[in-house]
Amino acid sequence: MTTLYTSESETGSGSEAVLTDGHHLVVEALKLNDVRTIYGVVGIPITDVARVAQAEGIRYIGFRHESDAGHAAAAAGFLTKKPGICLTVSAPGFLNGLVALANATTNCFPMVQISGSSERHIVDLQRGDYEELDQLAAAKPFAKAAYRVNRVEDIGRGIARAIRTAASGRPGGVYLDIPAAVLGEVVDAAAGDASLRRVVDIAPRQLPAPEAVDRAIELLANAQRPLVVLGKGAAYAQADNQIQAFIEATGLPYLPMSMAKGLLPDGHPQSVAAARSLALRSADVVMLVGARLNWLLGHGEAPQWNPDAKFIQVDIEPSELDSNQPIAAPLVGDIGSVMEALIERTQPGRIVAPAPWRHELAQRSAQNVAKMNQRLDADPQPMRFYSALRAIRDVLREHPDSYVVNEGANALDFARNVIDMSVPRHRLDSGTWGVMGIGMGYAIAAAVESGAPVVAIEGDSAFGFSGMELETICRYRLPVVVIILNNGGVYKGDGINTVSTDPSPTTLMLSARHDRLIEAFGGKGYQVTTPAQLTIALTSALMSGGPALIDCVIDPTDGTESGHLTHLNPIGVEKK
């Protein structure tokens, strides 16, 4: 442990006292629990925590905004299955980070936000302290759990509790409040060291009941049109071998949700991603693996789904079951254990996908792939979303280990259908909440945690939420290439204001030179207007291994209001 020493004259005891403080105990507790990276924004009262962490060998990645730091910590949690750590200052900084903490909880990503806070005796009487806020109360509605450390001797307990809570069961975001007085408190080093705790078996296995496994097998065995839906929870579980073994042994068709792409390569013959609508509308037995019947899957309701479909659900959280549709065969447990049990208890040939069903899906997939290829092969002038994404897809096929981060409206909707993934957990996007602003944080975390190249495909509007983190990318010389699909608007850039010279609500600057932003921080900038130029720029950027940004100018009329979510916009009456 790093310690502070007092001299003999200070103690008056004839022997040197060995002391430590709250800053050091926080860092030592994190180190003891194998934390290797902290994402954050420093300031009162947590600056010394970051300094001590860096001195003690924990990598500190400093951001320009707490929300982006929080998103990075959340993405780190998804990629590693260990809680990502975000460090923020008090009050406004805490609130900025809380956005990411809430998003992590909604997406089931393990994350711990550690924030300093003002003096409790002043805050609780509302006397008006510096950055006064009851942060614990504010965090509770948006996090899986929230705790406060009020004594320096409880720092080890608090960090262990936060880490365990974030990662076990259904993962989520945990808030840990450490007041400034606790961080600055000085204690005997030996007592401080004894107070630290290491979490053992952070997320224990949860095995399904044998009768539950047999019930699911029976349903699948009698299905005429079975379907497996793989969600991002399946990717998070890192049970890739078990999932692939079950899918291939049974021959079941499967549909990957966007962040589950790559669990099996997108070109796998059993993937029905290209026949999604038919698969959902016709399947009679559906096994959900790490996927929830929320809005992303139409709540399991007709007409998107077969109204007579029976559902099997693999989930570690029992309260998720029956949340939208009756679950005929609940499989409660961690995904790896459940898939192992299914493999062990399924007799060879017991579960099959009937040939007529497989043929129907294959035929529809071929038709839809042909239609998509027509869109991708077109070469309109000016460039449009599909022609730009075709160029990106072709380059990324030569770099399959690259991570892809994707956000926007049309940029997200089109890219997830065009960009193939062949490696698990290499695609990160807006997720369950569909939020914008995750792009740079997720990209930074993917680069830091993996060391591999990252390509962030961004709508020009979505990029604006976290664009200042270009400086962070350049400061740490991360291998991140940002591609901005720039059509000059929110959704598209051809909005019209009929009453004044102000831009319309959806209009941005088509003439914006995003490439010059990264050049200001020492990165490489490109502006392209054709697929051929985009191919050259992206190839060059990936080969350089350093920070780069490609401003990809596309047709301002291309795009759809709200992307694929137009139906969620309420329709009113037009004022005359």
PDB file of N, CA and C in Angstrom, residues 303-363:
ATOM      1  N   PRO A 303     -49.168  -7.266 -35.048  1.00  0.00           N
ATOM      2  CA  PRO A 303     -48.928  -8.155 -36.191  1.00  0.00           C
ATOM      3  C   PRO A 303     -47.455  -8.470 -36.445  1.00  0.00           C
ATOM      4  N   GLN A 304     -46.533  -7.867 -35.673  1.00  0.00           N
ATOM      5  CA  GLN A 304     -45.117  -8.146 -35.911  1.00  0.00           C
ATOM      6  C   GLN A 304     -44.787  -9.602 -35.596  1.00  0.00           C
ATOM      7  N   TRP A 305     -45.502 -10.157 -34.624  1.00  0.00           N
ATOM      8  CA  TRP A 305     -45.264 -11.534 -34.213  1.00  0.00           C
ATOM      9  C   TRP A 305     -46.491 -12.400 -34.498  1.00  0.00           C
ATOM     10  N   ASN A 306     -46.253 -13.682 -34.608  1.00  0.00           N
ATOM     11  CA  ASN A 306     -47.335 -14.662 -34.668  1.00  0.00           C
ATOM     12  C   ASN A 306     -48.091 -14.615 -33.338  1.00  0.00           C
ATOM     13  N   PRO A 307     -49.389 -14.321 -33.345  1.00  0.00           N
ATOM     14  CA  PRO A 307     -50.118 -14.200 -32.077  1.00  0.00           C
ATOM     15  C   PRO A 307     -50.193 -15.504 -31.294  1.00  0.00           C
ATOM     16  N   ASP A 308     -49.941 -16.635 -31.960  1.00  0.00           N
ATOM     17  CA  ASP A 308     -50.004 -17.933 -31.287  1.00  0.00           C
ATOM     18  C   ASP A 308     -48.622 -18.457 -30.898  1.00  0.00           C
ATOM     19  N   ALA A 309     -47.598 -17.641 -31.063  1.00  0.00           N
ATOM     20  CA  ALA A 309     -46.238 -18.095 -30.753  1.00  0.00           C
ATOM     21  C   ALA A 309     -46.094 -18.401 -29.265  1.00  0.00           C
ATOM     22  N   LYS A 310     -45.320 -19.445 -28.989  1.00  0.00           N
ATOM     23  CA  LYS A 310     -44.961 -19.792 -27.614  1.00  0.00           C
ATOM     24  C   LYS A 310     -43.498 -19.396 -27.396  1.00  0.00           C
ATOM     25  N   PHE A 311     -43.222 -18.827 -26.235  1.00  0.00           N
ATOM     26  CA  PHE A 311     -41.890 -18.293 -25.971  1.00  0.00           C
ATOM     27  C   PHE A 311     -41.154 -19.104 -24.913  1.00  0.00           C
ATOM     28  N   ILE A 312     -39.873 -19.343 -25.215  1.00  0.00           N
ATOM     29  CA  ILE A 312     -38.903 -19.851 -24.253  1.00  0.00           C
ATOM     30  C   ILE A 312     -37.960 -18.682 -23.979  1.00  0.00           C
ATOM     31  N   GLN A 313     -37.700 -18.398 -22.720  1.00  0.00           N
ATOM     32  CA  GLN A 313     -36.828 -17.256 -22.433  1.00  0.00           C
ATOM     33  C   GLN A 313     -35.696 -17.654 -21.508  1.00  0.00           C
ATOM     34  N   VAL A 314     -34.462 -17.377 -21.963  1.00  0.00           N
ATOM     35  CA  VAL A 314     -33.260 -17.608 -21.165  1.00  0.00           C
ATOM     36  C   VAL A 314     -32.849 -16.265 -20.570  1.00  0.00           C
ATOM     37  N   ASP A 315     -32.952 -16.134 -19.264  1.00  0.00           N
ATOM     38  CA  ASP A 315     -32.632 -14.865 -18.611  1.00  0.00           C
ATOM     39  C   ASP A 315     -32.206 -15.132 -17.183  1.00  0.00           C
ATOM     40  N   ILE A 316     -31.286 -14.345 -16.699  1.00  0.00           N
ATOM     41  CA  ILE A 316     -30.801 -14.518 -15.331  1.00  0.00           C
ATOM     42  C   ILE A 316     -31.705 -13.832 -14.319  1.00  0.00           C
ATOM     43  N   GLU A 317     -32.619 -12.967 -14.800  1.00  0.00           N
ATOM     44  CA  GLU A 317     -33.481 -12.193 -13.911  1.00  0.00           C
ATOM     45  C   GLU A 317     -34.925 -12.701 -14.013  1.00  0.00           C
ATOM     46  N   PRO A 318     -35.442 -13.403 -12.998  1.00  0.00           N
ATOM     47  CA  PRO A 318     -36.800 -13.952 -13.087  1.00  0.00           C
ATOM     48  C   PRO A 318     -37.881 -12.910 -13.323  1.00  0.00           C
ATOM     49  N   SER A 319     -37.698 -11.702 -12.815  1.00  0.00           N
ATOM     50  CA  SER A 319     -38.745 -10.685 -12.972  1.00  0.00           C
ATOM     51  C   SER A 319     -38.918 -10.240 -14.416  1.00  0.00           C
ATOM     52  N   GLU A 320     -37.954 -10.544 -15.279  1.00  0.00           N
ATOM     53  CA  GLU A 320     -38.102 -10.196 -16.689  1.00  0.00           C
ATOM     54  C   GLU A 320     -39.135 -11.088 -17.368  1.00  0.00           C
ATOM     55  N   LEU A 321     -39.295 -12.310 -16.878  1.00  0.00           N
ATOM     56  CA  LEU A 321     -40.217 -13.259 -17.492  1.00  0.00           C
ATOM     57  C   LEU A 321     -41.650 -12.738 -17.404  1.00  0.00           C
ATOM     58  N   ASP A 322     -42.420 -12.981 -18.451  1.00  0.00           N
ATOM     59  CA  ASP A 322     -43.838 -12.600 -18.525  1.00  0.00           C
ATOM     60  C   ASP A 322     -44.042 -11.084 -18.515  1.00  0.00           C
ATOM     61  N   SER A 323     -42.974 -10.313 -18.744  1.00  0.00           N
ATOM     62  CA  SER A 323     -43.116  -8.857 -18.696  1.00  0.00           C
ATOM     63  C   SER A 323     -43.947  -8.324 -19.858  1.00  0.00           C
ATOM     64  N   ASN A 324     -43.970  -9.044 -20.961  1.00  0.00           N
ATOM     65  CA  ASN A 324     -44.793  -8.630 -22.095  1.00  0.00           C
ATOM     66  C   ASN A 324     -45.678  -9.745 -22.617  1.00  0.00           C
ATOM     67  N   GLN A 325     -45.114 -10.941 -22.759  1.00  0.00           N
ATOM     68  CA  GLN A 325     -45.884 -12.086 -23.227  1.00  0.00           C
ATOM     69  C   GLN A 325     -45.720 -13.246 -22.240  1.00  0.00           C
ATOM     70  N   PRO A 326     -46.699 -14.147 -22.178  1.00  0.00           N
ATOM     71  CA  PRO A 326     -46.529 -15.327 -21.323  1.00  0.00           C
ATOM     72  C   PRO A 326     -45.328 -16.149 -21.786  1.00  0.00           C
ATOM     73  N   ILE A 327     -44.504 -16.577 -20.853  1.00  0.00           N
ATOM     74  CA  ILE A 327     -43.341 -17.389 -21.182  1.00  0.00           C
ATOM     75  C   ILE A 327     -43.685 -18.849 -20.872  1.00  0.00           C
ATOM     76  N   ALA A 328     -43.792 -19.636 -21.917  1.00  0.00           N
ATOM     77  CA  ALA A 328     -44.214 -21.030 -21.766  1.00  0.00           C
ATOM     78  C   ALA A 328     -43.137 -21.886 -21.134  1.00  0.00           C
ATOM     79  N   ALA A 329     -41.879 -21.529 -21.358  1.00  0.00           N
ATOM     80  CA  ALA A 329     -40.772 -22.315 -20.815  1.00  0.00           C
ATOM     81  C   ALA A 329     -39.681 -21.376 -20.321  1.00  0.00           C
ATOM     82  N   PRO A 330     -39.779 -20.915 -19.073  1.00  0.00           N
ATOM     83  CA  PRO A 330     -38.737 -20.036 -18.533  1.00  0.00           C
ATOM     84  C   PRO A 330     -37.481 -20.828 -18.201  1.00  0.00           C
ATOM     85  N   LEU A 331     -36.335 -20.282 -18.574  1.00  0.00           N
ATOM     86  CA  LEU A 331     -35.046 -20.880 -18.267  1.00  0.00           C
ATOM     87  C   LEU A 331     -34.230 -19.839 -17.503  1.00  0.00           C
ATOM     88  N   VAL A 332     -34.297 -19.891 -16.197  1.00  0.00           N
ATOM     89  CA  VAL A 332     -33.633 -18.903 -15.360  1.00  0.00           C
ATOM     90  C   VAL A 332     -32.243 -19.415 -15.006  1.00  0.00           C
ATOM     91  N   GLY A 333     -31.244 -18.631 -15.381  1.00  0.00           N
ATOM     92  CA  GLY A 333     -29.865 -18.997 -15.100  1.00  0.00           C
ATOM     93  C   GLY A 333     -28.936 -18.177 -15.961  1.00  0.00           C
ATOM     94  N   ASP A 334     -27.635 -18.317 -15.734  1.00  0.00           N
ATOM     95  CA  ASP A 334     -26.705 -17.629 -16.620  1.00  0.00           C
ATOM     96  C   ASP A 334     -26.675 -18.354 -17.958  1.00  0.00           C
ATOM     97  N   ILE A 335     -26.446 -17.607 -19.015  1.00  0.00           N
ATOM     98  CA  ILE A 335     -26.623 -18.142 -20.364  1.00  0.00           C
ATOM     99  C   ILE A 335     -25.683 -19.306 -20.650  1.00  0.00           C
ATOM    100  N   GLY A 336     -24.445 -19.210 -20.192  1.00  0.00           N
ATOM    101  CA  GLY A 336     -23.509 -20.301 -20.421  1.00  0.00           C
ATOM    102  C   GLY A 336     -24.001 -21.603 -19.815  1.00  0.00           C
ATOM    103  N   SER A 337     -24.480 -21.539 -18.568  1.00  0.00           N
ATOM    104  CA  SER A 337     -24.959 -22.743 -17.896  1.00  0.00           C
ATOM    105  C   SER A 337     -26.223 -23.287 -18.546  1.00  0.00           C
ATOM    106  N   VAL A 338     -27.111 -22.390 -18.964  1.00  0.00           N
ATOM    107  CA  VAL A 338     -28.336 -22.836 -19.616  1.00  0.00           C
ATOM    108  C   VAL A 338     -28.032 -23.529 -20.942  1.00  0.00           C
ATOM    109  N   MET A 339     -27.157 -22.939 -21.737  1.00  0.00           N
ATOM    110  CA  MET A 339     -26.843 -23.550 -23.021  1.00  0.00           C
ATOM    111  C   MET A 339     -26.142 -24.888 -22.837  1.00  0.00           C
ATOM    112  N   GLU A 340     -25.275 -24.991 -21.851  1.00  0.00           N
ATOM    113  CA  GLU A 340     -24.626 -26.272 -21.566  1.00  0.00           C
ATOM    114  C   GLU A 340     -25.664 -27.325 -21.185  1.00  0.00           C
ATOM    115  N   ALA A 341     -26.641 -26.938 -20.369  1.00  0.00           N
ATOM    116  CA  ALA A 341     -27.681 -27.884 -19.958  1.00  0.00           C
ATOM    117  C   ALA A 341     -28.529 -28.323 -21.143  1.00  0.00           C
ATOM    118  N   LEU A 342     -28.847 -27.403 -22.040  1.00  0.00           N
ATOM    119  CA  LEU A 342     -29.621 -27.766 -23.227  1.00  0.00           C
ATOM    120  C   LEU A 342     -28.851 -28.767 -24.089  1.00  0.00           C
ATOM    121  N   ILE A 343     -27.563 -28.526 -24.257  1.00  0.00           N
ATOM    122  CA  ILE A 343     -26.740 -29.434 -25.065  1.00  0.00           C
ATOM    123  C   ILE A 343     -26.680 -30.823 -24.409  1.00  0.00           C
ATOM    124  N   GLU A 344     -26.493 -30.850 -23.096  1.00  0.00           N
ATOM    125  CA  GLU A 344     -26.348 -32.123 -22.392  1.00  0.00           C
ATOM    126  C   GLU A 344     -27.643 -32.935 -22.376  1.00  0.00           C
ATOM    127  N   ARG A 345     -28.790 -32.257 -22.292  1.00  0.00           N
ATOM    128  CA  ARG A 345     -30.052 -32.962 -22.104  1.00  0.00           C
ATOM    129  C   ARG A 345     -30.824 -33.172 -23.401  1.00  0.00           C
ATOM    130  N   THR A 346     -30.332 -32.619 -24.490  1.00  0.00           N
ATOM    131  CA  THR A 346     -30.997 -32.808 -25.777  1.00  0.00           C
ATOM    132  C   THR A 346     -30.425 -34.033 -26.477  1.00  0.00           C
ATOM    133  N   GLN A 347     -31.242 -35.011 -26.750  1.00  0.00           N
ATOM    134  CA  GLN A 347     -30.793 -36.185 -27.486  1.00  0.00           C
ATOM    135  C   GLN A 347     -30.546 -35.811 -28.945  1.00  0.00           C
ATOM    136  N   PRO A 348     -29.517 -36.383 -29.554  1.00  0.00           N
ATOM    137  CA  PRO A 348     -29.237 -36.076 -30.969  1.00  0.00           C
ATOM    138  C   PRO A 348     -30.462 -36.325 -31.842  1.00  0.00           C
ATOM    139  N   GLY A 349     -30.779 -35.333 -32.659  1.00  0.00           N
ATOM    140  CA  GLY A 349     -31.926 -35.450 -33.548  1.00  0.00           C
ATOM    141  C   GLY A 349     -33.258 -35.134 -32.917  1.00  0.00           C
ATOM    142  N   ARG A 350     -33.262 -34.848 -31.604  1.00  0.00           N
ATOM    143  CA  ARG A 350     -34.526 -34.549 -30.910  1.00  0.00           C
ATOM    144  C   ARG A 350     -35.102 -33.225 -31.378  1.00  0.00           C
ATOM    145  N   ILE A 351     -34.247 -32.233 -31.565  1.00  0.00           N
ATOM    146  CA  ILE A 351     -34.687 -30.911 -32.037  1.00  0.00           C
ATOM    147  C   ILE A 351     -34.206 -30.722 -33.467  1.00  0.00           C
ATOM    148  N   VAL A 352     -35.130 -30.420 -34.358  1.00  0.00           N
ATOM    149  CA  VAL A 352     -34.776 -30.138 -35.754  1.00  0.00           C
ATOM    150  C   VAL A 352     -35.623 -28.970 -36.243  1.00  0.00           C
ATOM    151  N   ALA A 353     -35.131 -28.324 -37.262  1.00  0.00           N
ATOM    152  CA  ALA A 353     -35.910 -27.280 -37.931  1.00  0.00           C
ATOM    153  C   ALA A 353     -36.485 -27.914 -39.201  1.00  0.00           C
ATOM    154  N   PRO A 354     -37.800 -28.076 -39.281  1.00  0.00           N
ATOM    155  CA  PRO A 354     -38.384 -28.739 -40.456  1.00  0.00           C
ATOM    156  C   PRO A 354     -37.937 -28.101 -41.763  1.00  0.00           C
ATOM    157  N   ALA A 355     -37.714 -28.940 -42.770  1.00  0.00           N
ATOM    158  CA  ALA A 355     -37.191 -28.485 -44.059  1.00  0.00           C
ATOM    159  C   ALA A 355     -38.061 -27.423 -44.725  1.00  0.00           C
ATOM    160  N   PRO A 356     -39.405 -27.546 -44.716  1.00  0.00           N
ATOM    161  CA  PRO A 356     -40.212 -26.488 -45.358  1.00  0.00           C
ATOM    162  C   PRO A 356     -39.988 -25.116 -44.739  1.00  0.00           C
ATOM    163  N   TRP A 357     -39.809 -25.067 -43.425  1.00  0.00           N
ATOM    164  CA  TRP A 357     -39.570 -23.796 -42.727  1.00  0.00           C
ATOM    165  C   TRP A 357     -38.209 -23.223 -43.107  1.00  0.00           C
ATOM    166  N   ARG A 358     -37.205 -24.068 -43.120  1.00  0.00           N
ATOM    167  CA  ARG A 358     -35.873 -23.613 -43.504  1.00  0.00           C
ATOM    168  C   ARG A 358     -35.853 -23.121 -44.949  1.00  0.00           C
ATOM    169  N   HIS A 359     -36.577 -23.829 -45.815  1.00  0.00           N
ATOM    170  CA  HIS A 359     -36.614 -23.435 -47.227  1.00  0.00           C
ATOM    171  C   HIS A 359     -37.326 -22.099 -47.397  1.00  0.00           C
ATOM    172  N   GLU A 360     -38.433 -21.905 -46.688  1.00  0.00           N
ATOM    173  CA  GLU A 360     -39.177 -20.640 -46.779  1.00  0.00           C
ATOM    174  C   GLU A 360     -38.314 -19.466 -46.338  1.00  0.00           C
ATOM    175  N   LEU A 361     -37.599 -19.643 -45.229  1.00  0.00           N
ATOM    176  CA  LEU A 361     -36.730 -18.577 -44.734  1.00  0.00           C
ATOM    177  C   LEU A 361     -35.568 -18.309 -45.685  1.00  0.00           C
ATOM    178  N   ALA A 362     -34.974 -19.377 -46.222  1.00  0.00           N
ATOM    179  CA  ALA A 362     -33.849 -19.203 -47.143  1.00  0.00           C
ATOM    180  C   ALA A 362     -34.286 -18.481 -48.408  1.00  0.00           C
ATOM    181  N   GLN A 363     -35.469 -18.821 -48.889  1.00  0.00           N
ATOM    182  CA  GLN A 363     -35.981 -18.178 -50.107  1.00  0.00           C
ATOM    183  C   GLN A 363     -36.216 -16.688 -49.872  1.00  0.00           C
TER     184      GLN A 363
END
